[in-house]
Coordinates of C-alpha atoms and ligand atoms in Angstrom, one line a residue:
X1 CA 0.0 0.0 0.1
X2 CA 1.5 3.3 -1.1
X3 CA 0.3 6.1 1.3
X4 CA 0.7 9.8 1.5
X5 CA 2.0 10.4 -1.9
X6 CA 1.9 13.1 -4.7
X7 CA 0.4 12.0 -8.0
X8 CA 0.0 14.3 -10.8
X9 CA 3.3 15.6 -12.1
X10 CA 1.6 18.0 -14.5
X11 CA 0.0 19.8 -11.5
X12 CA 3.5 20.9 -10.5
X13 CA 5.0 24.0 -11.9
X14 CA 8.0 23.6 -14.2
X15 CA 10.4 24.7 -11.5
X16 CA 9.3 21.8 -9.2
X17 CA 9.1 19.0 -11.6
X18 CA 11.9 20.1 -13.9
X19 CA 15.7 20.3 -14.1
X20 CA 17.7 23.5 -14.3
X21 CA 21.1 23.6 -16.4
X22 CA 23.5 26.3 -15.4
X23 CA 25.4 28.0 -18.3
X24 CA 28.5 30.0 -17.5
X25 CA 28.2 32.2 -20.7
X26 CA 31.8 32.9 -21.1
X27 CA 32.6 29.1 -21.5
X28 CA 29.6 27.6 -23.4
X29 CA 29.8 28.5 -27.0
X30 CA 31.8 31.3 -28.8
X31 CA 29.8 32.4 -31.9
X32 CA 32.1 35.3 -33.0
X33 CA 35.6 33.9 -32.6
X34 CA 36.8 36.2 -29.8
X35 CA 37.6 33.1 -27.6
X36 CA 34.7 33.9 -25.1
X37 CA 31.3 32.4 -25.2
X38 CA 28.3 34.6 -26.0
X39 CA 24.5 34.7 -26.1
X40 CA 24.3 33.7 -29.8
X41 CA 26.5 30.9 -29.0
X42 CA 23.8 29.6 -26.5
X43 CA 21.2 30.0 -29.1
X44 CA 23.2 27.8 -31.5
X45 CA 23.3 25.1 -28.9
X46 CA 19.6 25.1 -27.9
X47 CA 19.0 22.0 -29.9
X48 CA 21.6 20.3 -27.7
X49 CA 19.9 21.3 -24.6
X50 CA 16.5 20.2 -26.0
X51 CA 18.1 16.8 -26.8
X52 CA 19.7 16.5 -23.4
X53 CA 16.2 16.9 -21.8
X54 CA 16.7 19.7 -19.3
X55 CA 13.6 22.0 -18.6
X56 CA 15.2 25.4 -17.9
X57 CA 18.6 27.0 -18.2
X58 CA 20.1 29.6 -15.9
X59 CA 22.8 31.9 -17.5
X60 CA 25.3 33.6 -15.2
X61 CA 25.6 37.3 -15.7
X62 CA 25.8 38.8 -19.1
X63 CA 25.2 42.5 -18.2
X64 CA 27.6 45.2 -19.0
X65 CA 30.5 44.8 -16.7
X66 CA 34.3 45.8 -16.3
X67 CA 34.6 42.0 -15.6
X68 CA 36.5 42.5 -12.3
X69 CA 34.5 39.4 -11.2
X70 CA 33.6 38.3 -14.6
X71 CA 30.2 39.8 -14.8
X72 CA 29.2 39.7 -11.1
X73 CA 30.1 43.4 -11.1
X74 CA 27.3 44.9 -13.0
X75 CA 27.6 48.4 -14.5
X76 CA 24.1 48.5 -16.0
X77 CA 21.2 46.2 -15.1
X78 CA 19.4 46.7 -18.2
X79 CA 21.6 45.8 -21.0
X80 CA 24.0 43.1 -22.4
X81 CA 27.8 43.4 -22.4
X82 CA 29.0 43.7 -26.0
X83 CA 31.3 40.8 -25.2
X84 CA 28.1 38.6 -25.0
X85 CA 26.1 40.4 -27.6
X86 CA 23.1 42.7 -27.6
X87 CA 19.6 42.9 -26.2
X88 CA 18.3 41.7 -29.5
X89 CA 20.5 38.5 -29.2
X90 CA 19.0 38.1 -25.8
X91 CA 15.4 38.5 -27.1
X92 CA 16.2 36.0 -29.9
X93 CA 17.6 33.5 -27.4
X94 CA 14.4 33.8 -25.3
X95 CA 12.2 33.3 -28.3
X96 CA 14.1 30.3 -29.6
X97 CA 14.3 28.8 -26.1
X98 CA 10.6 29.3 -25.6
X99 CA 9.8 27.8 -29.0
X100 CA 11.5 24.6 -27.8
X101 CA 9.6 24.6 -24.5
X102 CA 12.8 25.7 -22.5
X103 CA 12.6 28.2 -19.7
X104 CA 15.1 31.0 -19.3
X105 CA 16.4 32.0 -15.9
X106 CA 18.8 34.9 -15.5
X107 CA 21.3 35.8 -12.8
X108 CA 20.5 38.9 -10.9
X109 CA 23.1 40.6 -8.7
X110 CA 21.3 42.6 -6.0
X111 CA 23.9 42.9 -3.3
X112 CA 26.5 45.0 -5.0
X113 CA 27.2 46.8 -8.4
X114 CA 30.4 47.5 -10.2
X115 CA 32.4 50.5 -8.9
X116 CA 32.0 51.7 -12.5
X117 CA 28.1 51.7 -12.3
X118 CA 26.9 55.3 -12.8
X119 CA 25.2 55.0 -9.4
X120 CA 28.5 54.4 -7.5
X121 CA 30.3 57.0 -9.7
X122 CA 27.7 59.6 -8.4
X123 CA 27.8 58.1 -4.8
X124 CA 31.5 58.5 -4.4
X125 CA 31.7 61.8 -6.0
X126 CA 30.9 63.8 -2.8
X127 CA 29.4 63.2 0.7
X128 CA 26.3 65.2 -0.1
X129 CA 25.6 63.6 -3.5
X130 CA 21.9 62.4 -3.7
X131 CA 23.1 58.9 -4.4
X132 CA 25.5 58.8 -1.4
X133 CA 23.1 56.8 0.6
X134 CA 22.7 54.2 -2.2
X135 CA 25.8 52.5 -0.9
X136 CA 27.1 51.9 2.6
X137 CA 29.5 54.8 3.5
X138 CA 30.9 55.2 7.1
X139 CA 33.6 57.3 8.7
X140 CA 36.8 55.8 9.8
X141 CA 37.3 54.8 13.4
X142 CA 39.4 57.6 15.3
X143 CA 42.5 55.7 14.5
X144 CA 41.8 55.7 10.8
X145 CA 40.9 52.0 10.5
X146 CA 37.7 50.6 8.9
X147 CA 34.3 51.0 10.8
X148 CA 34.1 47.3 11.8
X149 CA 35.9 44.0 11.5
X150 CA 34.1 42.7 8.5
X151 CA 36.1 40.7 5.9
X152 CA 35.6 40.6 2.1
X153 CA 34.9 37.1 0.7
X154 CA 37.8 37.5 -1.8
X155 CA 40.4 38.6 0.8
X156 CA 41.1 41.8 2.9
X157 CA 38.8 44.0 4.7
X158 CA 35.2 44.5 3.5
X159 CA 35.9 48.3 3.6
X160 CA 37.9 50.5 1.2
X161 CA 38.7 54.1 2.0
X162 CA 37.8 56.7 -0.6
X163 CA 40.6 59.1 -0.1
X164 CA 38.7 62.0 -1.8
X165 CA 35.7 62.0 0.6
X166 CA 37.5 60.5 3.5
X167 CA 34.9 57.7 4.2
X168 CA 35.1 53.9 3.8
X169 CA 32.5 52.1 1.6
X170 CA 31.4 48.5 2.2
X171 CA 32.0 45.7 -0.1
X172 CA 31.4 42.1 0.7
X173 CA 33.5 40.9 -2.2
X174 CA 35.9 42.8 -4.3
X175 CA 36.7 46.5 -3.8
X176 CA 35.3 46.8 -7.3
X177 CA 32.0 45.5 -6.0
X178 CA 30.6 48.1 -3.6
X179 CA 27.4 46.9 -1.7
X180 CA 24.1 48.6 -2.4
X181 CA 22.1 49.9 0.5
X182 CA 18.8 48.1 0.2
X183 CA 17.4 50.0 3.2
X184 CA 17.3 53.1 0.9
X185 CA 13.7 52.9 -0.7
X186 CA 15.1 54.5 -3.9
X187 CA 17.6 51.6 -4.3
X188 CA 15.0 49.0 -3.7
X189 CA 12.8 50.6 -6.3
X190 CA 15.5 50.8 -8.9
X191 CA 16.3 47.2 -8.4
X192 CA 12.8 46.1 -8.6
X193 CA 12.4 48.0 -11.7
X194 CA 15.4 46.3 -13.2
X195 CA 13.5 43.0 -12.5
X196 CA 10.5 44.3 -14.2
X197 CA 12.6 45.2 -17.2
X198 CA 13.6 41.4 -17.7
X199 CA 10.2 40.1 -16.8
X200 CA 8.7 42.2 -19.6
X201 CA 11.4 40.7 -21.9
X202 CA 9.9 37.3 -21.1
X203 CA 12.4 35.7 -18.5
X204 CA 11.0 32.8 -16.6
X205 CA 12.9 33.5 -13.5
X206 CA 16.0 34.8 -11.6
X207 CA 18.7 33.3 -9.7
X208 CA 19.6 36.0 -7.0
X209 CA 23.3 36.2 -6.3
X210 CA 24.2 36.0 -2.6
X211 CA 20.7 36.7 -1.7
X212 CA 21.3 36.3 2.0
X213 CA 23.9 39.2 1.9
X214 CA 21.5 42.1 0.9
X215 CA 20.5 42.9 4.6
X216 CA 23.3 43.3 7.1
X217 CA 23.2 44.4 10.7
X218 CA 21.9 48.0 10.6
X219 CA 24.3 48.8 13.4
X220 CA 27.3 47.3 11.6
X221 CA 28.4 45.4 14.7
X222 CA 31.6 43.3 14.5
X223 CA 31.4 39.7 13.5
X224 CA 32.4 37.3 16.4
X225 CA 35.5 35.1 15.9
X226 CA 35.0 31.6 14.5
X227 CA 36.4 29.1 17.0
X228 CA 35.9 26.2 14.7
X229 CA 37.3 27.3 11.1
X230 CA 36.6 24.8 8.5
X231 CA 32.9 25.0 8.5
X232 CA 32.7 26.7 5.0
X233 CA 32.4 24.4 2.0
X234 CA 35.8 25.3 0.7
X235 CA 38.9 26.9 2.0
X236 CA 38.4 30.6 2.2
X237 CA 41.5 31.9 4.1
X238 CA 41.0 34.7 6.7
X239 CA 37.3 35.0 5.7
X240 CA 36.8 31.8 7.7
X241 CA 38.2 33.3 10.9
X242 CA 34.9 34.9 11.6
X243 CA 31.3 33.9 12.1
X244 CA 29.4 35.7 9.4
X245 CA 26.4 36.5 11.5
X246 CA 26.4 40.4 11.2
X247 CA 27.4 40.8 7.7
X248 CA 24.4 38.9 6.2
X249 CA 21.0 37.5 7.1
X250 CA 19.6 40.3 9.0
X251 CA 15.8 39.7 9.8
X252 CA 14.5 42.4 7.5
X253 CA 15.6 40.1 4.7
X254 CA 12.2 38.7 5.0
X255 CA 10.0 41.7 4.2
X256 CA 12.5 42.6 1.5
X257 CA 12.2 39.2 -0.1
X258 CA 8.4 39.5 0.0
X259 CA 8.5 42.7 -1.8
X260 CA 10.7 41.1 -4.5
X261 CA 8.4 38.2 -4.6
X262 CA 5.4 40.2 -5.1
X263 CA 6.8 41.9 -8.2
X264 CA 7.8 38.6 -9.6
X265 CA 4.4 37.1 -8.9
X266 CA 2.7 40.1 -10.4
X267 CA 4.0 38.7 -13.9
X268 CA 2.6 35.3 -13.4
X269 CA 0.2 34.1 -16.0
X270 CA -1.5 30.8 -16.3
X271 CA 1.0 29.7 -19.0
X272 CA 4.1 31.4 -17.5
X273 CA 4.5 31.1 -13.7
X274 CA 7.8 33.0 -12.9
X275 CA 10.2 31.9 -10.3
X276 CA 13.2 32.9 -8.1
X277 CA 15.9 31.0 -6.6
X278 CA 18.2 32.6 -4.1
X279 CA 21.8 31.8 -3.9
X280 CA 21.9 31.2 0.0
X281 CA 25.0 29.8 1.5
X282 CA 23.1 29.0 4.7
X283 CA 24.0 25.4 6.0
X284 CA 21.9 25.3 9.2
X285 CA 18.7 23.7 7.7
X286 CA 16.1 25.5 9.9
X287 CA 17.7 28.9 9.2
X288 CA 18.0 27.9 5.4
X289 CA 14.3 26.8 5.4
X290 CA 13.3 30.2 6.8
X291 CA 14.1 31.8 3.5
X292 CA 11.1 30.2 1.8
X293 CA 9.1 32.6 4.1
X294 CA 6.5 31.7 6.8
X295 CA 3.7 32.0 4.1
X296 CA 6.0 30.6 1.5
X297 CA 6.0 34.0 0.0
X298 CA 9.7 34.8 -0.2
X299 CA 12.2 32.6 -2.2
X300 CA 10.5 29.9 -4.3
X301 CA 13.6 28.0 -3.4
X302 CA 16.6 29.2 -1.3
X303 CA 19.4 27.3 -3.1
X304 CA 20.6 24.3 -0.9
X305 CA 24.3 23.9 -1.2
X306 CA 24.5 21.2 1.5
X307 CA 25.6 18.4 -0.9
X308 CA 28.6 20.5 -1.9
X309 CA 29.7 20.3 1.7
X310 CA 28.8 16.9 2.7
X311 CA 31.5 14.3 2.8
X312 CA 31.3 12.0 -0.2
X313 CA 30.1 9.0 1.8
X314 CA 26.6 7.4 2.0
X315 CA 26.1 8.4 5.8
X316 CA 26.8 12.1 5.2
X317 CA 24.9 12.4 2.0
X318 CA 21.8 10.7 3.5
X319 CA 22.1 12.7 6.7
X320 CA 22.1 15.8 4.6
X321 CA 19.1 14.8 2.5
X322 CA 17.2 13.7 5.7
X323 CA 17.9 17.0 7.4
X324 CA 16.6 18.9 4.4
X325 CA 13.4 16.8 4.3
X326 CA 12.9 17.4 8.0
X327 CA 13.5 21.1 7.9
X328 CA 11.4 21.8 4.8
X329 CA 8.2 23.8 5.6
X330 CA 4.9 22.2 4.6
X331 CA 4.3 22.9 1.0
X332 CA 7.9 24.0 0.2
X333 CA 9.9 22.2 -2.4
X334 CA 13.5 21.2 -2.0
X335 CA 16.6 21.5 -4.3
X336 CA 20.1 20.2 -4.7
X337 CA 23.2 21.0 -6.6
X338 CA 26.5 19.3 -6.7
X339 CA 28.7 21.8 -8.6
X340 CA 28.7 25.3 -10.0
X341 CA 31.0 28.0 -11.3
X342 CA 32.3 28.6 -7.8
X343 CA 33.0 25.0 -6.7
X344 CA 34.8 22.0 -7.8
X345 CA 33.7 19.9 -10.7
X346 CA 31.9 16.8 -9.3
X347 CA 34.2 14.3 -11.0
X348 CA 37.2 15.9 -9.4
X349 CA 35.6 16.1 -5.9
X350 CA 34.2 12.6 -5.8
X351 CA 36.7 10.9 -8.2
X352 CA 35.8 10.0 -11.8
X353 CA 34.5 6.5 -10.8
X354 CA 31.8 8.0 -8.7
X355 CA 30.7 10.7 -11.1
X356 CA 27.8 8.6 -12.6
X357 CA 26.7 7.7 -9.1
X358 CA 26.7 11.4 -8.2
X359 CA 24.7 12.2 -11.3
X360 CA 22.1 9.5 -10.5
X361 CA 21.8 10.8 -6.9
X362 CA 21.2 14.4 -8.2
X363 CA 18.6 13.4 -10.6
X364 CA 16.7 11.1 -8.5
X365 CA 16.4 13.0 -5.2
X366 CA 13.2 14.7 -4.4
X367 CA 13.8 18.4 -5.3
X368 CA 14.8 20.4 -8.3
X369 CA 18.4 19.5 -9.4
X370 CA 20.7 22.1 -11.1
X371 CA 23.2 20.6 -13.4
X372 CA 26.3 22.9 -14.2
X373 CA 27.4 22.8 -17.8
X374 CA 29.8 20.0 -18.6
X375 CA 28.9 17.8 -15.6
X376 CA 26.9 15.8 -18.1
X377 CA 30.2 14.9 -19.7
X378 CA 32.0 14.2 -16.4
X379 CA 34.3 17.2 -17.1
X380 CA 36.9 17.6 -14.3
X381 CA 38.8 20.7 -12.8
X382 CA 41.4 21.9 -15.2
X383 CA 44.8 22.9 -14.0
X384 CA 45.5 26.4 -14.9
X385 CA 49.1 27.6 -15.5
X386 CA 49.8 30.6 -13.2
X387 CA 50.2 32.8 -16.1
X388 CA 46.8 32.1 -17.4
X389 CA 45.0 32.4 -14.0
X390 CA 42.0 34.8 -14.4
X391 CA 39.8 34.6 -11.3
X392 CA 40.3 37.4 -8.8
X393 CA 39.5 35.1 -6.0
X394 CA 42.5 32.9 -6.8
X395 CA 44.7 35.8 -7.6
X396 CA 44.0 37.9 -4.3
X397 CA 44.1 34.9 -2.0
X398 CA 46.6 32.5 -3.7
X399 CA 47.9 29.1 -2.6
X400 CA 44.8 27.7 -0.9
X401 CA 42.7 26.6 -3.8
X402 CA 40.2 29.5 -4.0
X403 CA 40.6 30.1 -7.5
X404 CA 37.6 29.1 -9.7
X405 CA 39.1 29.0 -13.1
X406 CA 39.5 25.2 -13.0
X407 CA 35.7 24.7 -13.1
X408 CA 35.2 27.3 -15.6
X409 CA 36.9 25.9 -18.7
X410 CA 35.3 25.8 -22.2
X411 CA 32.5 23.3 -22.9
X412 CA 33.9 20.3 -24.8
X413 CA 31.6 19.8 -27.8
X414 CA 33.8 17.7 -30.1
X415 CA 37.4 16.6 -30.9
X416 CA 38.2 19.5 -33.2
X417 CA 40.7 22.3 -32.4
X418 CA 39.1 24.3 -29.6
X419 CA 36.6 21.5 -28.9
X420 CA 34.0 23.1 -31.1
X421 CA 33.7 25.9 -28.4
X422 CA 35.6 28.4 -30.6
X423 CA 37.0 28.4 -34.1
X424 CA 40.4 26.9 -34.8
X425 CA 43.3 29.2 -34.1
X426 CA 41.5 31.4 -31.7
X427 CA 42.8 31.6 -28.1
X428 CA 40.1 30.7 -25.6
X429 CA 39.6 32.8 -22.5
X430 CA 40.7 29.8 -20.3
X431 CA 42.5 26.8 -21.7
X432 CA 40.7 23.7 -22.8
X433 CA 40.8 20.5 -20.7
X434 CA 43.6 18.3 -21.7
X435 CA 41.1 15.4 -22.3
X436 CA 38.7 17.2 -24.5
X437 CA 39.4 15.0 -27.6
X438 CA 38.0 11.9 -25.7
X439 CA 35.6 13.6 -23.4
X440 CA 33.1 15.7 -25.4
X441 CA 29.6 15.7 -26.6
X442 CA 30.3 13.9 -29.9
X443 CA 32.2 11.1 -28.5
X444 CA 30.0 10.5 -25.5
X445 CA 26.8 10.7 -27.6
X446 CA 28.1 7.7 -29.6
X447 CA 29.1 5.8 -26.5
X448 CA 26.0 4.1 -25.0
X449 CA 27.7 3.8 -21.6
X450 CA 28.8 7.5 -21.3
X451 CA 27.8 9.7 -18.5
X452 CA 26.2 11.9 -21.1
X453 CA 23.9 9.1 -22.3
X454 CA 23.2 8.2 -18.5
X455 CA 22.3 11.8 -17.9
X456 CA 20.2 11.9 -20.9
X457 CA 18.4 8.8 -19.9
X458 CA 17.8 10.0 -16.3
X459 CA 16.3 13.2 -17.6
X460 CA 14.0 11.3 -19.8
X461 CA 13.0 9.0 -17.0
X462 CA 12.2 11.9 -14.9
X463 CA 9.6 12.9 -17.6
X464 CA 8.1 9.4 -18.0
X465 CA 8.1 8.5 -14.1
X466 CA 6.1 10.9 -12.0
X467 CA 7.7 9.1 -8.9
X468 CA 11.1 10.5 -10.1
X469 CA 9.9 14.0 -10.9
X470 CA 7.5 14.7 -8.0
X471 CA 7.2 11.6 -5.7
X472 CA 7.9 11.3 -2.1
X473 CA 11.2 10.4 -0.6
X474 CA 11.9 7.7 1.9
X475 CA 15.3 6.4 2.9
X476 CA 15.8 2.6 3.4
X477 CA 17.4 1.6 6.7
X478 CA 19.4 -1.5 7.3
X479 CA 21.6 -1.3 4.2
X480 CA 25.5 -1.1 4.5
X481 CA 26.8 2.2 5.7
X482 CA 28.6 2.6 2.4
X483 CA 25.3 2.6 0.3
X484 CA 22.5 5.1 0.1
X485 CA 19.3 3.5 -0.8
X486 CA 15.9 5.3 -1.1
X487 CA 12.6 5.2 -2.7
X488 CA 10.5 7.8 -4.6
X489 CA 6.8 7.1 -4.7
X490 CA 3.6 8.5 -6.2
X491 CA 0.2 6.9 -5.7
X492 CA 0.6 4.6 -8.6
X493 CA 4.4 4.1 -8.8
X494 CA 7.4 3.3 -6.6
X495 CA 11.0 3.3 -7.8
X496 CA 14.0 2.4 -5.7
X497 CA 17.4 3.9 -6.1
X498 CA 20.4 2.1 -4.8
X499 CA 23.7 3.8 -4.8
X500 CA 27.1 2.4 -3.9
X501 CA 29.3 5.3 -2.9
X502 CA 32.6 3.2 -2.6
X503 CA 34.8 1.2 -4.9
X504 CA 33.9 -2.1 -3.0
X505 CA 31.1 -4.4 -3.8
X506 CA 28.3 -4.5 -1.2
X507 CA 25.6 -7.1 -0.5
X508 CA 22.4 -6.6 1.4
X509 CA 18.7 -7.5 1.9
X510 CA 16.0 -4.9 1.2
X511 CA 12.8 -4.8 3.2
X512 CA 10.8 -5.9 0.2
X513 CA 9.8 -9.4 -1.0
X514 CA 10.1 -10.7 -4.6
X515 CA 11.7 -8.8 -7.5
X516 CA 11.8 -5.4 -9.0
X517 CA 12.4 -4.4 -12.7
X518 CA 15.7 -2.8 -13.5
X519 CA 15.0 0.6 -15.1
X520 CA 18.7 1.6 -15.7
X521 CA 22.0 1.4 -14.0
X522 CA 25.3 3.4 -14.1
X523 CA 27.0 0.6 -15.9
X524 CA 24.0 0.1 -18.3
X525 CA 24.7 -3.5 -17.8
X526 CA 21.7 -4.6 -16.0
X527 CA 18.4 -5.5 -17.4
X528 CA 15.3 -7.4 -16.5
X529 CA 14.2 -8.5 -13.1
X530 CA 16.2 -8.1 -10.0
X531 CA 16.0 -9.8 -6.5
X532 CA 14.9 -7.4 -3.8
X533 CA 15.6 -9.9 -1.0
X534 CA 19.3 -10.2 -2.0
X535 CA 21.0 -7.2 -3.7
X536 CA 24.5 -7.0 -4.8
X537 CA 25.9 -3.6 -5.7
X538 CA 29.1 -3.5 -7.8
X539 CA 31.8 -1.1 -7.0
X540 CA 30.8 2.5 -7.9
X541 CA 27.4 1.3 -9.1
X542 CA 24.0 3.0 -9.0
X543 CA 20.8 1.1 -10.0
X544 CA 17.3 2.4 -10.5
X545 CA 14.5 -0.2 -10.0
X546 CA 10.7 -0.1 -10.5
X547 CA 9.3 -1.8 -7.4
X548 CA 5.8 -0.7 -8.0
X549 CA 3.5 -3.2 -6.3
X550 CA 6.3 -4.9 -4.3
X551 CA 5.3 -5.9 -0.8
X552 CA 7.1 -5.0 2.3
X553 CA 8.9 -8.0 3.8
Ligands
TEU601 O1 29.1 33.8 -4.9 C1 28.9 33.9 -3.6 C2 29.9 33.3 -2.6 O2 29.8 33.4 -1.5 C3 30.9 32.6 -3.3 O3 31.8 33.7 -3.4 C4 31.6 31.4 -2.9 O4 31.6 31.5 -1.4 C5 33.1 31.5 -3.3 O5 33.1 31.7 -4.6 C6 33.8 30.4 -2.9 O6 33.5 29.2 -3.7 C7 28.4 34.6 -5.9 C8 28.8 34.2 -7.2 O7 28.2 32.8 -7.5 C9 30.1 34.3 -7.4 O8 30.6 33.8 -8.7 C10 30.5 35.8 -7.2 O9 31.9 35.9 -7.4 C11 30.0 36.3 -6.0 O10 28.7 36.0 -5.6 C12 30.1 37.8 -6.0 O11 29.0 38.3 -6.8

């Protein structure tokens, strides 16, 4: 008897039942031979995304930018940087994507602008400029030092002194990324209006960069020391010496999110429900869950980065998933991600033999998955020669692995020079992976056992199996500590996912009688019926089994 289950996948909006694919636009497809990807390049590759089977793609920033942080330093919220194309290119991309049934999610960078944004140029021009209060300016302490102890994510203090006006301005990231003052109503209105600009152009949703940073302690009190460094998901140097409790997550985030949400909801139509996901590096599940809003009227989804931080073993991964399921407010929908443009490639983090298991996990958990471009190929971090390093995080805080270039290298389309990413002879903005001739879309499409074809199959299975798209999650106890086994169930369907997170064989008994039907496996070497009373998982193996109708033992 299958109880307490969701049934009709079609009644779920696309952002719940679907899969999001993240495109880092510099690295996806170069259409004009300058070595950097662009919007037209994305349009040229839409047929690939359709084939792959994703539902929506999110494009990292393409706004005009001095590129101090490769687009996360925006100098105009209502245009496209010439490097990436034009507004007309963007409109064409939206039209072509929608024609294929693909949703378009764009990055929105609310916490900070570029220091070259006209707003900041005005703001810094004098203490009594009308835009002074659009940013966070404070006098030095009597000894000339910064107003408080806050640190910038990318090294050094979060304050830079403007010599001409004698005050410090706040920047949670680079000095070239001054923080906006969201408590100023004019700032809020200008930003909401920028959202309306893109909503009118037809975007389906937004990814809000560092959404938890926009509201800080109004009194700008010091952060306390972090007595247990190492809690962040990757080495962050001095930044990790503090608990970031004052420089983010102030309670008035909630009414602010509600105002943002109201603008987005006001553009909803029957056929086009809009959506926002917040980039929220909050790891305490209850605090994270609060960002859905008490009335579920804040973030549609606060991004959940817990899997990036979990140790790659079955106990930690299950503990994380269970903690998310437990913390989730009634009616809210979970989400998972295994990699992005700030974090290691999955195959590098978990080891190439586990990459397919990781993909099966991501695409079978209950919750919206985001796939970072190239993960479907099993792309790995690429070692960047020091003289080609680009990322300011790595350049400013060298030697501890903060640089993000290794996970941002060009997409590997085929074995031709420049991997089909850029024309032959062009110098690409970051070097290609050394393995691109054997690890690319063309080669992997032709290999039935590739991670690309596994990803494609799992994406198709989510469409044909409501249990996978929207079904309930239940972990199975009594299996070896090295394996993570769970079911996904709707009223009429139950599938079981058995993942071996080690390179050893494991045997166990499931709490079901009889047999199930193999749907697919990471090795693509299993078919037909499979015993549920005695299961053998090969090293690095994941199996997906239809157990609809199976009886509990
Ligand atoms: O990242 C926010 C963030 O906190 C990350 O900086 C992360 O902690 C760091 O990269 C270590 O991996 C967002 C964007 O995703 C990132 O690319 C931007 O650089 C940053 O905001 C500033 O806009």
